[in-house]
Coordinates of C-alpha atoms in Angstrom, one line a residue:
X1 CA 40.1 -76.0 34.8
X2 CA 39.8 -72.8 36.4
X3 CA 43.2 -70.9 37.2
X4 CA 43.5 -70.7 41.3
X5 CA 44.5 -67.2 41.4
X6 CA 42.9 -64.5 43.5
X7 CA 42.2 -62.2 40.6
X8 CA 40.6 -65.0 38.4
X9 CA 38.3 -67.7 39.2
X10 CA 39.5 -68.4 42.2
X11 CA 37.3 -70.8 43.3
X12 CA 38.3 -74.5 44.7
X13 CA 35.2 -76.2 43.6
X14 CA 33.5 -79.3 41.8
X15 CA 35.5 -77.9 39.0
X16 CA 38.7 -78.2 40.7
X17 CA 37.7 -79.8 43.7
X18 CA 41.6 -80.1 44.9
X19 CA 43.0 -77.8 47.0
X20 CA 47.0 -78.1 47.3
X21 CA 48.2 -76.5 50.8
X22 CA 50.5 -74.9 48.2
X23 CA 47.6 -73.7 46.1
X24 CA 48.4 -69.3 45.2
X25 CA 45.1 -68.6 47.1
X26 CA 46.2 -70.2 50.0
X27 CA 49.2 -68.5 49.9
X28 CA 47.3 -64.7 49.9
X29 CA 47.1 -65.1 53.8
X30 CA 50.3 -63.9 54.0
X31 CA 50.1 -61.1 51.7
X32 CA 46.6 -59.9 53.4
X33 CA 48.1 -59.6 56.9
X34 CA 51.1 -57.3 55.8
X35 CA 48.5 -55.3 53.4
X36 CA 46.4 -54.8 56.2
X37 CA 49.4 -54.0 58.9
X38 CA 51.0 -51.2 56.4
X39 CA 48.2 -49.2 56.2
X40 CA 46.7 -47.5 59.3
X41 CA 44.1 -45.9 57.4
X42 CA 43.4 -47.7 54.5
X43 CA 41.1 -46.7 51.7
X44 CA 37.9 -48.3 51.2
X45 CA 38.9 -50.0 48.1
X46 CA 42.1 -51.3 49.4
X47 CA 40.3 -52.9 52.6
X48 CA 37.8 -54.8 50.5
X49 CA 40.5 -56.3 48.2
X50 CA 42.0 -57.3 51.3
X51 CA 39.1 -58.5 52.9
X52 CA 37.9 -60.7 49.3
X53 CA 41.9 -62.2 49.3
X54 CA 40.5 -63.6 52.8
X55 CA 37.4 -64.2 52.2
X56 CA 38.4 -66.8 49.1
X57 CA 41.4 -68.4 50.9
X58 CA 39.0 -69.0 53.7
X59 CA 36.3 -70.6 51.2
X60 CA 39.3 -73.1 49.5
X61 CA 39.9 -73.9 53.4
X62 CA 36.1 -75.0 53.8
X63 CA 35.8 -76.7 50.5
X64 CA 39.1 -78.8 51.5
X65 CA 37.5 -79.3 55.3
X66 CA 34.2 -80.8 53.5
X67 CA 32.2 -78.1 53.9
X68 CA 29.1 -77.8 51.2
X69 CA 25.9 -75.7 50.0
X70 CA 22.9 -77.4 51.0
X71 CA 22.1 -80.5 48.3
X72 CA 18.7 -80.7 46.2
X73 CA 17.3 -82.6 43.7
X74 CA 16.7 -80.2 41.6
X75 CA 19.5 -79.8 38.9
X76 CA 18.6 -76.5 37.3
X77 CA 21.0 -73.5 37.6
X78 CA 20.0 -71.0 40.7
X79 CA 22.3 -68.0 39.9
X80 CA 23.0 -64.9 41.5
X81 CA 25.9 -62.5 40.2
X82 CA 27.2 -59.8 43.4
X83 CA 28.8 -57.0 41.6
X84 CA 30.0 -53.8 41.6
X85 CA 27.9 -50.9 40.3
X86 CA 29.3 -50.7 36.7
X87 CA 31.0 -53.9 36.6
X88 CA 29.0 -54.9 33.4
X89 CA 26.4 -57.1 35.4
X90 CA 23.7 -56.1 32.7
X91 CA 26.2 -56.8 29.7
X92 CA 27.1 -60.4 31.2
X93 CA 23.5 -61.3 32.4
X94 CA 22.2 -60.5 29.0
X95 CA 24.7 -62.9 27.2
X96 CA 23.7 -65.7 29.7
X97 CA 20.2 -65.0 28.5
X98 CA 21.1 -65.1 25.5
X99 CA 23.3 -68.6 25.6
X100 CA 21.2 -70.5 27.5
X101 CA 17.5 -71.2 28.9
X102 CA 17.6 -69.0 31.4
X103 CA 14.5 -66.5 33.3
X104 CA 15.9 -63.8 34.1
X105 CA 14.2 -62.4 37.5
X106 CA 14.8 -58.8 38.7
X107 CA 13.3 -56.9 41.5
X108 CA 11.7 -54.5 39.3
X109 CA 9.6 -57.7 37.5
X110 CA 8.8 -59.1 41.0
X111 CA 7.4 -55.6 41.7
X112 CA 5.8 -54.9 39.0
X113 CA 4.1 -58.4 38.6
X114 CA 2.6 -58.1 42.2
X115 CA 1.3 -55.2 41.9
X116 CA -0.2 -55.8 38.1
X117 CA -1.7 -59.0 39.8
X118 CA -3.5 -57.0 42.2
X119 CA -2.5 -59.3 45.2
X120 CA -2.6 -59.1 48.8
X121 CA 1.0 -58.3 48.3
X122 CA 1.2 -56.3 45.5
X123 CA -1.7 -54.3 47.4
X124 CA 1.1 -53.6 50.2
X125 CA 3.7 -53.1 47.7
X126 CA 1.8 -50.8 46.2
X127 CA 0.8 -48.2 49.1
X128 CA 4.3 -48.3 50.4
X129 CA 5.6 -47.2 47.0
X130 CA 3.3 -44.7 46.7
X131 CA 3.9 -43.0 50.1
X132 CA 7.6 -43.5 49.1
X133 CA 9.0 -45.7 51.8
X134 CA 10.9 -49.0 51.9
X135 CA 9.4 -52.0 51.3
X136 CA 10.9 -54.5 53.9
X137 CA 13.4 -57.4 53.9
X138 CA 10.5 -59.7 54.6
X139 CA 8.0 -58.3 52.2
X140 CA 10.4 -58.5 49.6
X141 CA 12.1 -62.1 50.3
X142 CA 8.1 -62.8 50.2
X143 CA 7.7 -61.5 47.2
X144 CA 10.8 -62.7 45.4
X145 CA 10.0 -66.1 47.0
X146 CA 6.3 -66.4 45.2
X147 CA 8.2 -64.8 42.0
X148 CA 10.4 -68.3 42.0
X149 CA 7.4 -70.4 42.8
X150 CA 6.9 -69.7 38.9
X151 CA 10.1 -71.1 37.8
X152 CA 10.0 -74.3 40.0
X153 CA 12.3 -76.6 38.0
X154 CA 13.5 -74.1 35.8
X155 CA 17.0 -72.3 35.5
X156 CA 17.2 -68.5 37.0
X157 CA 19.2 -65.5 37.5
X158 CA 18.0 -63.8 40.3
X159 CA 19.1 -60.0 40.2
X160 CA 18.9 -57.0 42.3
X161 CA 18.7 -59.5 45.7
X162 CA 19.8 -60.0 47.7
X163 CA 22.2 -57.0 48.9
X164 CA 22.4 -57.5 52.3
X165 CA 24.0 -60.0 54.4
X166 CA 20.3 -59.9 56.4
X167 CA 18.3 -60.3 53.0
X168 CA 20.8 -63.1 52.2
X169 CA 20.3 -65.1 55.3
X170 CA 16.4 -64.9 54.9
X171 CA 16.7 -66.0 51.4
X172 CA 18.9 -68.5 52.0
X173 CA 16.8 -70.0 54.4
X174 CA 13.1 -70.0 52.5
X175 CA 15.3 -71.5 48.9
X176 CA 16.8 -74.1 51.4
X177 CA 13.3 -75.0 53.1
X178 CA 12.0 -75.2 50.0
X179 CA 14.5 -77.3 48.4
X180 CA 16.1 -75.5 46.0
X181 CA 19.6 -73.5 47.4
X182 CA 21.5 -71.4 45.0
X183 CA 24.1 -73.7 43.7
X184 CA 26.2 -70.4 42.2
X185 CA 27.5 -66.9 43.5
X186 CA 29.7 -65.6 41.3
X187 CA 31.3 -62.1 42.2
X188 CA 32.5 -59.4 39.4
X189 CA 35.7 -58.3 40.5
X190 CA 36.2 -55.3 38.1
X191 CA 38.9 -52.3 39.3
X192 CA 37.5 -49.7 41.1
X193 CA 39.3 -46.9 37.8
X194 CA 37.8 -48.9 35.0
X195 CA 34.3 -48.7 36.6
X196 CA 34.8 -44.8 36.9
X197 CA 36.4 -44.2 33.3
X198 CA 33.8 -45.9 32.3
X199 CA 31.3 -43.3 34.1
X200 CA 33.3 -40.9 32.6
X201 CA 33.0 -41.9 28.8
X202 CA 29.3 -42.4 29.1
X203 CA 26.6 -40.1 27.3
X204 CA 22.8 -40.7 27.3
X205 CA 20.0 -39.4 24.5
X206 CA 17.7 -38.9 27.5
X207 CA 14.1 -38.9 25.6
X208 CA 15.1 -42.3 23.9
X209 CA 17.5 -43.8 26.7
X210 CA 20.2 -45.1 24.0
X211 CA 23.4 -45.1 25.9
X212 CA 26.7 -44.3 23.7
X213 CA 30.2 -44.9 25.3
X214 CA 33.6 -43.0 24.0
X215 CA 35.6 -46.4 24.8
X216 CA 33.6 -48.7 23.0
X217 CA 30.1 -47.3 21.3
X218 CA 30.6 -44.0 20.3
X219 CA 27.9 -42.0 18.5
X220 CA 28.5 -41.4 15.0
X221 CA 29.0 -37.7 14.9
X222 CA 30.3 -36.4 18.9
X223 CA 28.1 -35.7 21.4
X224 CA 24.9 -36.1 19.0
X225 CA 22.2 -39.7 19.1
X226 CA 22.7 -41.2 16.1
X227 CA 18.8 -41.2 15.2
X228 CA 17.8 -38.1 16.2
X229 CA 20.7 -35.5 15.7
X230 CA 19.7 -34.3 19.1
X231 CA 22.4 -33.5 21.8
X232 CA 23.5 -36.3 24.1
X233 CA 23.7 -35.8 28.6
X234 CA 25.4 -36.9 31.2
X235 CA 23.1 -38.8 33.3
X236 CA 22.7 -36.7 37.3
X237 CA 24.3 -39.1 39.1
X238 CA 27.0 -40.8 36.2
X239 CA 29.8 -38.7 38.2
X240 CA 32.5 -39.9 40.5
X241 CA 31.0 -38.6 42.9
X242 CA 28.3 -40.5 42.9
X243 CA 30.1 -43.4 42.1
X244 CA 32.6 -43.2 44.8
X245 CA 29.8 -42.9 47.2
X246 CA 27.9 -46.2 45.6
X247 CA 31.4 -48.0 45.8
X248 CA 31.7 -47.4 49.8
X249 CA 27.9 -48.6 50.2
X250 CA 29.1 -51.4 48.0
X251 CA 31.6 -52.1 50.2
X252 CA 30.1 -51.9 53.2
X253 CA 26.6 -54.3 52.4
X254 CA 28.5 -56.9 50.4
X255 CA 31.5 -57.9 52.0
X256 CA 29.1 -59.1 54.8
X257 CA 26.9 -60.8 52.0
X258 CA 30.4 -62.7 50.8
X259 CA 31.9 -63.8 53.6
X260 CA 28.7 -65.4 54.3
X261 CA 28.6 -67.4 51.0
X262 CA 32.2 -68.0 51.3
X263 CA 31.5 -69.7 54.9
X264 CA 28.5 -72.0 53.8
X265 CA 28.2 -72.0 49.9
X266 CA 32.2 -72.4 49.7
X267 CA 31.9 -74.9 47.0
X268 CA 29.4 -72.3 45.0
X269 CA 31.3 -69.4 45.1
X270 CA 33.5 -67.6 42.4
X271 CA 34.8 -64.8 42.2
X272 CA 36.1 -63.3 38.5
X273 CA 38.0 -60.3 37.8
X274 CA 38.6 -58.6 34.5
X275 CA 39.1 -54.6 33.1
X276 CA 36.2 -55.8 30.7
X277 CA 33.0 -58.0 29.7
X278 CA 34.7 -59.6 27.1
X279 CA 37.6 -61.0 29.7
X280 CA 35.2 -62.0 32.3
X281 CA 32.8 -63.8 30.2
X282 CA 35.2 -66.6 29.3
X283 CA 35.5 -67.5 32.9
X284 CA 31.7 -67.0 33.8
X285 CA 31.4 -69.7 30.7
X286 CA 33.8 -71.9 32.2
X287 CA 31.7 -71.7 35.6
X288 CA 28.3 -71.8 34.2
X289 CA 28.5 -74.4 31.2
X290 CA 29.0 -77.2 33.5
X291 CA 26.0 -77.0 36.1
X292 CA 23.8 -76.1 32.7
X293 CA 24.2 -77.4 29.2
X294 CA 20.6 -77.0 28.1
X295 CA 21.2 -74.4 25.1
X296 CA 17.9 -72.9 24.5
X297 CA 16.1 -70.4 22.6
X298 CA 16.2 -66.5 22.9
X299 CA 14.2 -63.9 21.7
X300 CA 15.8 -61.0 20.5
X301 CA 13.5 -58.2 22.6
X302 CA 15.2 -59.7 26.0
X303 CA 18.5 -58.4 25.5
X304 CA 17.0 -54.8 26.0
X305 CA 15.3 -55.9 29.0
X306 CA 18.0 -57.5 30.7
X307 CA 19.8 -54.8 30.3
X308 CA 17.6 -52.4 31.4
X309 CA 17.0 -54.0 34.7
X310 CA 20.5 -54.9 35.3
X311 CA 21.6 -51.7 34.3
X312 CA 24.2 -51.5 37.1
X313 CA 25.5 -47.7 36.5
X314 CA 21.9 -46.7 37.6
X315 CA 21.0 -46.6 41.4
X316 CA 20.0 -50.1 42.2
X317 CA 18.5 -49.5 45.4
X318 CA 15.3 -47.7 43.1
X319 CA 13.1 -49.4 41.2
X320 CA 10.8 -48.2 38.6
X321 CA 7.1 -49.1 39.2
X322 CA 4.9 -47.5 36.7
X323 CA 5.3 -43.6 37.2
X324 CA 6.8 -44.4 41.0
X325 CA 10.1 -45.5 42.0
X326 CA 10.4 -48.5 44.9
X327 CA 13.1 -48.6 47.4
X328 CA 14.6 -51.7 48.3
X329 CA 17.2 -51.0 51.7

């Protein structure tokens, strides 16, 4: 059973589906009220802490009023992870991959596929890249929506969408009329100072793309790729500056997107919090193992790609597409 703690998988759900008035995250009200009183001008990271302790003790109170994500049919897992950039999105999608029968669908694949299929959409997608614009809410919920028409029955993580509470209402609204709702959220909750040590202890071999880490995959001999001997970089935008900047956007576009889930997918929503992948993953087990048992196979070559499209400590607002980049809002 899942510990009811606002820093853990907080959730009141069909795992735990009793929620005590005495329960510790109904008891965070209190605590978010003189948080948000003592500060006049609180920092952006202290404000969405604040605002996520409300947002959870308002989804127990919907989950104990009988509130529930739209029902279907159709039993297979229909996943979406909301996480900060650098929370280790790619490292945890890749493991559920890995574990279980899962298709793993990013926005760069739902580009890319269009486009290669030489579609009415992918023709659209395909000019606006090229000039460099935005492709739209409703292009893209279009386009992720004939993406899942692909997977009908089948267990997904959707990743990369949506971001916005706008691109979360549309979403929600053609999986619903369809049949098939997202029956999990599950929010990383990683501290704002691991994320950017993390930035910090990074160094890249930029003609291969193998990533090293100080903390916890350092390269052989210092500041050298392992293959090659050649010298390793910094990445332009692995600063924290950069970061801090993604953090705020962060901030500002999913709080929105949460409060929404935690209002009408109360009984889907968790949210897990951990300084690492290895802490969260137990939790993200506990959540995921009983909506889908169905260990299946995994091919070794999908690990990289997983990675690479969930590759969170890249700017996930641009999208590779051949020798172009897309930008979703």
């Amino acid at each position: 059973m899942l510990r009811r703690s606002v820093f853990q998988a907080v959730r009141v759900s069909r795992l735990n589906p009793a929620y005590r008035a005495s329960s510790p995250v109904r008891q965070t009200s209190a605590a978010v009220s003189v948080l948000a009183r003592t500060y006049s001008s609180p920092s952006p990271v202290r404000d969405y802490e604040a605002q996520l302790r409300g947002m959870l003790d308002q989804a127990a109170r919907n989950v104990e009023a009988g509130v529930r994500a739209p029902e279907s049919d159709d039993k297979s897992l229909r996943l979406i992870m909301v996480a900060k950039p650098g929370a280790g999105k790619g490292t945890l999608s890749s493991r559920l991959v890995k574990k279980y029968n899962l298709n793993f669908i990013s926005t760069g694949d739902v580009l890319r596929h269009e486009i290669q299929a030489g579609s009415e959409l992918g023709k659209a997608v395909e000019k606006i890249v090229a000039g460099g614009g935005l492709v739209p809410d409703a292009l893209m919920v279009e386009l992720v929506r004939k993406e899942l028409d692909r997977h009908v029955g089948e267990s997904w993580i959707l990743d990369g969408f949506p971001r916005t509470l706008k691109q979360g209402r549309m979403l929600n609204d053609v999986l619903t009329s369809e049949g098939r709702p997202l029956n999990l959220v599950v929010n990383l909750n990683v501290p704002d100072s691991i994320i950017l040590a993390r930035i910090k202890a990074r160094w890249v071999h930029l003609p291969s793309g193998r990533v090293y880490n100080d903390d916890f995959n350092p390269p052989k001999n210092p500041g050298v790729d392992d293959e090659t001997g050649e010298p390793l970089s910094k990445r332009p935008d692995d600063t924290p500056e950069v970061f801090t900047k993604r953090l705020r956007s962060y901030y500002e576009a999913t709080a929105p997107l949460l409060e929404m889930y935690a209002t009408e997918y109360p009984d889907c929503l968790y949210s897990l919090t951990g300084n690492t992948s290895d802490e969260i993953w137990p939790q993200l087990m506990e959540v995921v193992a009983p909506l889908h048992e169905r260990a299946g196979g995994y091919a070794a070559e999908a690990d990289k790609h997983v990675r690479d499209e969930a590759d969170d400590l890249r700017d996930t607002t641009e999208v590779n597409v051949g020798d172009k980049t897309a930008h979703i809002q």
